[in-house]
Amino acid sequence: MTSYLPILVLAAVFLLIAIRQVGRFNLKIWQIMLGGAVAVLVTGQISPSDALFAIDPSVMLFLFGMFVVGEAMVASGYLSCIAHRFFARAKKPDQVVLFILFGMGILSALLMNDTLAVIGTPLVLGLAASRKISPKLLLLALAIAITTGSVMSPIGNPQNLLVALNSGMASPFLTFVVWLGIPTLICLAVSWGVLRWMYRDEFTRNNFGEIPVPACDDRLMLLSKISLAIILLLAAVNIVASLITGSMFVTLPLIAIGAALPIILFSHRRVEIVRSIDWCTLVFFAAMFILMESVWQTGVFQSLVGGGMLASIPALLATSVVISQFISNVPFVALFQPLVTEAGAGTAQLMALAAGSTIAGNLTILGAASNVIIIQNAEKQGETLTFFEFMKVGVPLTVLQVIVYWGWLVVVG
């Protein structure tokens, strides 16, 4: 007899993720997911051995490695120095917003978008102050940039990583760039147009100040450069190998761990960096794997999803965008991707799943964890974005982006 308790636990987790408050307590997403995993373990809905094997070591290793590299780039001041040189050239509000969208967008394809949410928030607030531009406009530009830009890479965000690893994709870097690179660049341009229309009064200002030069740790900066070079080099090796042999030469977890090794082995700040990485996200993923495995074992979710929907690109895009608002995009992909793969869906459908679940973060604040990170960090500095301020831009933008990806995937597929 099928037990529906894991489904009830999952529903409770989704509800708490949506409201994130119980009485006086403000709950974090990782705490909610951990509570769900503990609940199914304690009630015997999943055995300890199944729970252990449900945790994907490839994903955990990849995230750990990328978090180490990202933290080192922040701590060394390397990314701040890059941003200083980059944004010093922006002389008009149009240019500032374009630089944020395309600079942060492209960078998010190389580093996890959550990492850039942490790095980028104080950067854009500093730009808003020095350039006399609305902080809300630049916070929106940042959120949209790192969400949209991360679509075109298997390492841009956690849900893309799940799609790349769990689908058995032979060449994820090449596949994501070929299928999603051009429409993502188009969507970044569309984002500029929407922001310019919604905040048109802000684009008439030209009162600029100087951006202060950030302090840097030269030794850690050198190691950060080496780590970034390793990521780029191994990604290039994989692309070349996939063109010649049809498969990757170096796995994604090995790329991340290889990039983290110079910092772990040679930095005198290694302990500080490892302590400062986003351990909460790692706990979130481990707990999510356990809870989703218990739900999967019930067979209920599989029986509710029709095969026709799994083969339809517009249906996948729409479902991904909508459901991700309620359960967040990473848990959605963890549940949905096995169904898409089992249904025999092709690359176009997997790319629709990745794109839809990612740009869901542009619709509302709850669509992506990176949005929450940006707003929480902004509030520490006295700025914020309300739910409706975000949706005012997010609704038309997401509709336009869905149309772009839909049209492109239909043509390419």
Short mmCIF file of N, CA, C and O in Angstrom, two decimals, residues 52-135:
data_model
loop_
_atom_site.label_atom_id
_atom_site.label_comp_id
_atom_site.label_asym_id
_atom_site.label_seq_id
_atom_site.Cartn_x
_atom_site.Cartn_y
_atom_site.Cartn_z
N LEU A 52 21.07 7.93 2.13
CA LEU A 52 22.49 8.19 1.88
C LEU A 52 22.80 8.11 0.39
O LEU A 52 23.49 8.98 -0.17
N PHE A 53 22.28 7.07 -0.27
CA PHE A 53 22.56 6.89 -1.69
C PHE A 53 21.81 7.91 -2.56
O PHE A 53 22.17 8.11 -3.72
N ALA A 54 20.77 8.53 -2.00
CA ALA A 54 20.03 9.54 -2.76
C ALA A 54 20.83 10.82 -2.94
O ALA A 54 20.62 11.56 -3.91
N ILE A 55 21.75 11.09 -2.03
CA ILE A 55 22.58 12.30 -2.11
C ILE A 55 23.60 12.13 -3.22
O ILE A 55 24.46 11.27 -3.16
N ASP A 56 23.48 12.96 -4.24
CA ASP A 56 24.34 12.85 -5.43
C ASP A 56 25.72 13.45 -5.13
O ASP A 56 25.85 14.68 -5.00
N PRO A 57 26.77 12.62 -5.05
CA PRO A 57 28.10 13.16 -4.72
C PRO A 57 28.64 14.08 -5.81
O PRO A 57 29.40 14.99 -5.51
N SER A 58 28.24 13.84 -7.07
CA SER A 58 28.73 14.70 -8.15
C SER A 58 28.27 16.14 -7.96
O SER A 58 29.05 17.08 -8.12
N VAL A 59 27.00 16.29 -7.63
CA VAL A 59 26.46 17.63 -7.40
C VAL A 59 27.10 18.28 -6.18
O VAL A 59 27.49 19.46 -6.22
N MET A 60 27.25 17.51 -5.11
CA MET A 60 27.80 18.07 -3.88
C MET A 60 29.26 18.50 -4.07
O MET A 60 29.66 19.58 -3.60
N LEU A 61 30.04 17.69 -4.76
CA LEU A 61 31.44 18.03 -5.02
C LEU A 61 31.55 19.25 -5.91
O LEU A 61 32.40 20.13 -5.70
N PHE A 62 30.70 19.29 -6.94
CA PHE A 62 30.74 20.44 -7.84
C PHE A 62 30.42 21.73 -7.10
O PHE A 62 31.13 22.74 -7.23
N LEU A 63 29.35 21.71 -6.32
CA LEU A 63 28.96 22.91 -5.59
C LEU A 63 30.04 23.34 -4.60
O LEU A 63 30.36 24.53 -4.49
N PHE A 64 30.62 22.38 -3.90
CA PHE A 64 31.68 22.70 -2.95
C PHE A 64 32.85 23.40 -3.66
O PHE A 64 33.33 24.44 -3.21
N GLY A 65 33.29 22.82 -4.76
CA GLY A 65 34.42 23.39 -5.49
C GLY A 65 34.13 24.79 -6.00
O GLY A 65 34.95 25.71 -5.86
N MET A 66 32.94 24.98 -6.58
CA MET A 66 32.60 26.29 -7.12
C MET A 66 32.41 27.32 -6.02
O MET A 66 32.76 28.50 -6.19
N PHE A 67 31.89 26.89 -4.88
CA PHE A 67 31.74 27.82 -3.76
C PHE A 67 33.11 28.28 -3.24
O PHE A 67 33.28 29.44 -2.85
N VAL A 68 34.08 27.37 -3.21
CA VAL A 68 35.43 27.73 -2.77
C VAL A 68 36.02 28.78 -3.72
O VAL A 68 36.57 29.80 -3.29
N VAL A 69 35.90 28.53 -5.02
CA VAL A 69 36.44 29.48 -6.02
C VAL A 69 35.72 30.83 -5.90
O VAL A 69 36.36 31.89 -5.88
N GLY A 70 34.39 30.80 -5.80
CA GLY A 70 33.63 32.04 -5.70
C GLY A 70 33.98 32.84 -4.45
O GLY A 70 34.15 34.06 -4.51
N GLU A 71 34.11 32.15 -3.32
CA GLU A 71 34.45 32.82 -2.07
C GLU A 71 35.85 33.44 -2.15
O GLU A 71 36.08 34.55 -1.64
N ALA A 72 36.79 32.74 -2.77
CA ALA A 72 38.15 33.27 -2.92
C ALA A 72 38.16 34.52 -3.80
O ALA A 72 38.89 35.48 -3.53
N MET A 73 37.35 34.51 -4.85
CA MET A 73 37.28 35.67 -5.74
C MET A 73 36.69 36.87 -5.03
O MET A 73 37.09 38.01 -5.28
N VAL A 74 35.76 36.61 -4.12
CA VAL A 74 35.19 37.70 -3.33
C VAL A 74 36.19 38.19 -2.29
O VAL A 74 36.45 39.40 -2.17
N ALA A 75 36.76 37.27 -1.52
CA ALA A 75 37.66 37.62 -0.42
C ALA A 75 38.93 38.32 -0.91
O ALA A 75 39.47 39.18 -0.22
N SER A 76 39.39 37.94 -2.10
CA SER A 76 40.62 38.54 -2.64
C SER A 76 40.39 39.93 -3.20
O SER A 76 41.34 40.70 -3.39
N GLY A 77 39.13 40.25 -3.49
CA GLY A 77 38.83 41.53 -4.14
C GLY A 77 38.95 41.46 -5.64
O GLY A 77 38.80 42.48 -6.34
N TYR A 78 39.19 40.26 -6.17
CA TYR A 78 39.40 40.11 -7.62
C TYR A 78 38.17 40.53 -8.42
O TYR A 78 38.26 41.32 -9.37
N LEU A 79 37.00 40.04 -8.03
CA LEU A 79 35.80 40.39 -8.77
C LEU A 79 35.46 41.88 -8.62
O LEU A 79 34.97 42.50 -9.55
N SER A 80 35.72 42.42 -7.45
CA SER A 80 35.48 43.85 -7.25
C SER A 80 36.38 44.70 -8.13
O SER A 80 35.96 45.72 -8.68
N CYS A 81 37.64 44.25 -8.29
CA CYS A 81 38.58 44.97 -9.16
C CYS A 81 38.14 44.89 -10.62
O CYS A 81 38.22 45.88 -11.36
N ILE A 82 37.69 43.71 -11.03
CA ILE A 82 37.18 43.55 -12.39
C ILE A 82 36.00 44.48 -12.62
O ILE A 82 35.91 45.18 -13.63
N ALA A 83 35.09 44.48 -11.65
CA ALA A 83 33.89 45.31 -11.77
C ALA A 83 34.25 46.80 -11.80
O ALA A 83 33.64 47.58 -12.55
N HIS A 84 35.23 47.19 -11.00
CA HIS A 84 35.66 48.59 -10.98
C HIS A 84 36.14 49.03 -12.35
O HIS A 84 35.75 50.08 -12.88
N ARG A 85 37.02 48.21 -12.96
CA ARG A 85 37.53 48.55 -14.29
C ARG A 85 36.41 48.53 -15.33
O ARG A 85 36.37 49.35 -16.25
N PHE A 86 35.51 47.58 -15.18
CA PHE A 86 34.43 47.41 -16.15
C PHE A 86 33.45 48.57 -16.10
O PHE A 86 33.13 49.18 -17.12
N PHE A 87 32.97 48.91 -14.90
CA PHE A 87 31.92 49.91 -14.78
C PHE A 87 32.45 51.34 -14.83
O PHE A 87 31.66 52.28 -14.98
N ALA A 88 33.76 51.52 -14.69
CA ALA A 88 34.32 52.86 -14.81
C ALA A 88 34.09 53.43 -16.20
O ALA A 88 34.09 54.65 -16.40
N ARG A 89 33.85 52.56 -17.18
CA ARG A 89 33.63 53.01 -18.55
C ARG A 89 32.19 53.43 -18.80
O ARG A 89 31.87 54.02 -19.83
N ALA A 90 31.29 53.11 -17.90
CA ALA A 90 29.87 53.42 -18.09
C ALA A 90 29.63 54.89 -17.76
O ALA A 90 29.77 55.30 -16.61
N LYS A 91 29.25 55.67 -18.75
CA LYS A 91 29.08 57.11 -18.57
C LYS A 91 27.63 57.56 -18.57
O LYS A 91 27.34 58.70 -18.25
N LYS A 92 26.71 56.67 -18.97
CA LYS A 92 25.29 57.01 -19.00
C LYS A 92 24.49 55.90 -18.32
O LYS A 92 24.94 54.76 -18.25
N PRO A 93 23.27 56.21 -17.84
CA PRO A 93 22.45 55.17 -17.22
C PRO A 93 22.20 53.98 -18.14
O PRO A 93 22.18 52.83 -17.68
N ASP A 94 22.01 54.25 -19.44
CA ASP A 94 21.84 53.15 -20.40
C ASP A 94 23.01 52.19 -20.34
O ASP A 94 22.85 50.96 -20.35
N GLN A 95 24.21 52.76 -20.29
CA GLN A 95 25.42 51.94 -20.29
C GLN A 95 25.56 51.18 -18.98
O GLN A 95 25.96 50.01 -18.98
N VAL A 96 25.23 51.82 -17.86
CA VAL A 96 25.33 51.15 -16.57
C VAL A 96 24.44 49.91 -16.55
O VAL A 96 24.87 48.82 -16.16
N VAL A 97 23.20 50.06 -16.97
CA VAL A 97 22.26 48.94 -16.96
C VAL A 97 22.70 47.87 -17.96
O VAL A 97 22.65 46.67 -17.66
N LEU A 98 23.16 48.29 -19.14
CA LEU A 98 23.65 47.32 -20.13
C LEU A 98 24.86 46.55 -19.60
O LEU A 98 24.96 45.34 -19.78
N PHE A 99 25.77 47.26 -18.95
CA PHE A 99 26.96 46.62 -18.40
C PHE A 99 26.59 45.61 -17.32
O PHE A 99 27.18 44.54 -17.22
N ILE A 100 25.62 45.97 -16.47
CA ILE A 100 25.17 45.03 -15.44
C ILE A 100 24.55 43.80 -16.08
O ILE A 100 24.88 42.66 -15.73
N LEU A 101 23.64 44.02 -17.03
CA LEU A 101 22.93 42.90 -17.65
C LEU A 101 23.88 41.95 -18.36
O LEU A 101 23.85 40.73 -18.14
N PHE A 102 24.75 42.49 -19.21
CA PHE A 102 25.61 41.61 -20.00
C PHE A 102 26.87 41.21 -19.24
O PHE A 102 27.34 40.08 -19.39
N GLY A 103 27.41 42.10 -18.40
CA GLY A 103 28.60 41.75 -17.63
C GLY A 103 28.30 40.69 -16.59
O GLY A 103 28.92 39.63 -16.55
N MET A 104 27.31 40.96 -15.74
CA MET A 104 26.93 39.99 -14.72
C MET A 104 26.27 38.77 -15.34
O MET A 104 26.41 37.65 -14.84
N GLY A 105 25.53 38.99 -16.43
CA GLY A 105 24.88 37.87 -17.10
C GLY A 105 25.86 36.85 -17.64
O GLY A 105 25.71 35.64 -17.41
N ILE A 106 26.86 37.34 -18.35
CA ILE A 106 27.86 36.43 -18.91
C ILE A 106 28.70 35.80 -17.80
O ILE A 106 29.04 34.62 -17.86
N LEU A 107 29.02 36.59 -16.77
CA LEU A 107 29.80 36.05 -15.67
C LEU A 107 29.03 34.96 -14.92
O LEU A 107 29.62 34.00 -14.42
N SER A 108 27.70 35.09 -14.87
CA SER A 108 26.91 34.07 -14.18
C SER A 108 26.92 32.74 -14.90
O SER A 108 26.56 31.71 -14.33
N ALA A 109 27.32 32.73 -16.17
CA ALA A 109 27.46 31.47 -16.90
C ALA A 109 28.71 30.72 -16.46
O ALA A 109 28.82 29.51 -16.69
N LEU A 110 29.64 31.42 -15.81
CA LEU A 110 30.88 30.79 -15.36
C LEU A 110 30.86 30.49 -13.87
O LEU A 110 31.50 29.54 -13.41
N LEU A 111 30.15 31.32 -13.11
CA LEU A 111 30.05 31.13 -11.66
C LEU A 111 28.59 30.98 -11.29
O LEU A 111 27.71 31.51 -11.95
N MET A 112 28.31 30.26 -10.25
CA MET A 112 26.93 30.07 -9.80
C MET A 112 26.24 31.42 -9.57
O MET A 112 26.83 32.33 -8.99
N ASN A 113 24.99 31.54 -10.01
CA ASN A 113 24.29 32.82 -9.87
C ASN A 113 24.11 33.24 -8.42
O ASN A 113 24.08 34.44 -8.12
N ASP A 114 24.00 32.28 -7.51
CA ASP A 114 23.88 32.64 -6.09
C ASP A 114 25.14 33.35 -5.59
O ASP A 114 25.06 34.26 -4.76
N THR A 115 26.30 32.92 -6.10
CA THR A 115 27.56 33.56 -5.73
C THR A 115 27.56 35.01 -6.20
O THR A 115 27.95 35.93 -5.47
N LEU A 116 27.11 35.24 -7.44
CA LEU A 116 27.08 36.60 -7.97
C LEU A 116 26.03 37.46 -7.28
O LEU A 116 26.17 38.68 -7.24
N ALA A 117 25.00 36.84 -6.73
CA ALA A 117 24.01 37.60 -5.97
C ALA A 117 24.65 38.22 -4.74
O ALA A 117 24.37 39.37 -4.38
N VAL A 118 25.52 37.44 -4.09
CA VAL A 118 26.22 37.93 -2.90
C VAL A 118 27.21 39.02 -3.29
O VAL A 118 27.28 40.09 -2.65
N ILE A 119 27.97 38.78 -4.35
CA ILE A 119 29.00 39.72 -4.78
C ILE A 119 28.39 41.00 -5.35
O ILE A 119 28.85 42.11 -5.08
N GLY A 120 27.36 40.83 -6.16
CA GLY A 120 26.84 41.93 -6.96
C GLY A 120 26.01 42.94 -6.21
O GLY A 120 25.95 44.11 -6.61
N THR A 121 25.37 42.55 -5.11
CA THR A 121 24.46 43.47 -4.42
C THR A 121 25.17 44.72 -3.90
O THR A 121 24.75 45.85 -4.22
N PRO A 122 26.25 44.60 -3.13
CA PRO A 122 26.93 45.83 -2.70
C PRO A 122 27.54 46.60 -3.86
O PRO A 122 27.61 47.83 -3.82
N LEU A 123 27.91 45.87 -4.93
CA LEU A 123 28.48 46.54 -6.11
C LEU A 123 27.46 47.46 -6.76
O LEU A 123 27.73 48.63 -7.03
N VAL A 124 26.25 46.95 -7.03
CA VAL A 124 25.26 47.77 -7.73
C VAL A 124 24.71 48.87 -6.84
O VAL A 124 24.36 49.96 -7.32
N LEU A 125 24.66 48.64 -5.51
CA LEU A 125 24.22 49.71 -4.62
C LEU A 125 25.25 50.83 -4.59
O LEU A 125 24.90 52.01 -4.50
N GLY A 126 26.53 50.45 -4.67
CA GLY A 126 27.58 51.46 -4.77
C GLY A 126 27.47 52.24 -6.07
O GLY A 126 27.66 53.47 -6.10
N LEU A 127 27.16 51.54 -7.16
CA LEU A 127 26.96 52.21 -8.45
C LEU A 127 25.77 53.15 -8.39
O LEU A 127 25.81 54.26 -8.93
N ALA A 128 24.69 52.70 -7.74
CA ALA A 128 23.50 53.54 -7.64
C ALA A 128 23.80 54.84 -6.91
O ALA A 128 23.34 55.92 -7.31
N ALA A 129 24.62 54.75 -5.85
CA ALA A 129 24.96 55.95 -5.08
C ALA A 129 25.87 56.88 -5.88
O ALA A 129 25.66 58.10 -5.92
N SER A 130 26.90 56.32 -6.53
CA SER A 130 27.86 57.15 -7.25
C SER A 130 27.29 57.71 -8.55
O SER A 130 27.64 58.80 -8.97
N ARG A 131 26.40 56.95 -9.19
CA ARG A 131 25.82 57.38 -10.47
C ARG A 131 24.47 58.08 -10.31
O ARG A 131 23.87 58.50 -11.30
N LYS A 132 24.00 58.20 -9.06
CA LYS A 132 22.71 58.85 -8.79
C LYS A 132 21.57 58.21 -9.58
O LYS A 132 20.72 58.88 -10.17
N ILE A 133 21.55 56.86 -9.59
CA ILE A 133 20.52 56.08 -10.27
C ILE A 133 19.71 55.35 -9.21
O ILE A 133 20.22 55.01 -8.15
N SER A 134 18.45 55.08 -9.51
CA SER A 134 17.58 54.38 -8.56
C SER A 134 18.17 53.03 -8.16
O SER A 134 18.48 52.20 -9.03
N PRO A 135 18.35 52.79 -6.86
CA PRO A 135 18.84 51.48 -6.41
C PRO A 135 17.91 50.34 -6.84
O PRO A 135 18.38 49.24 -7.15
#
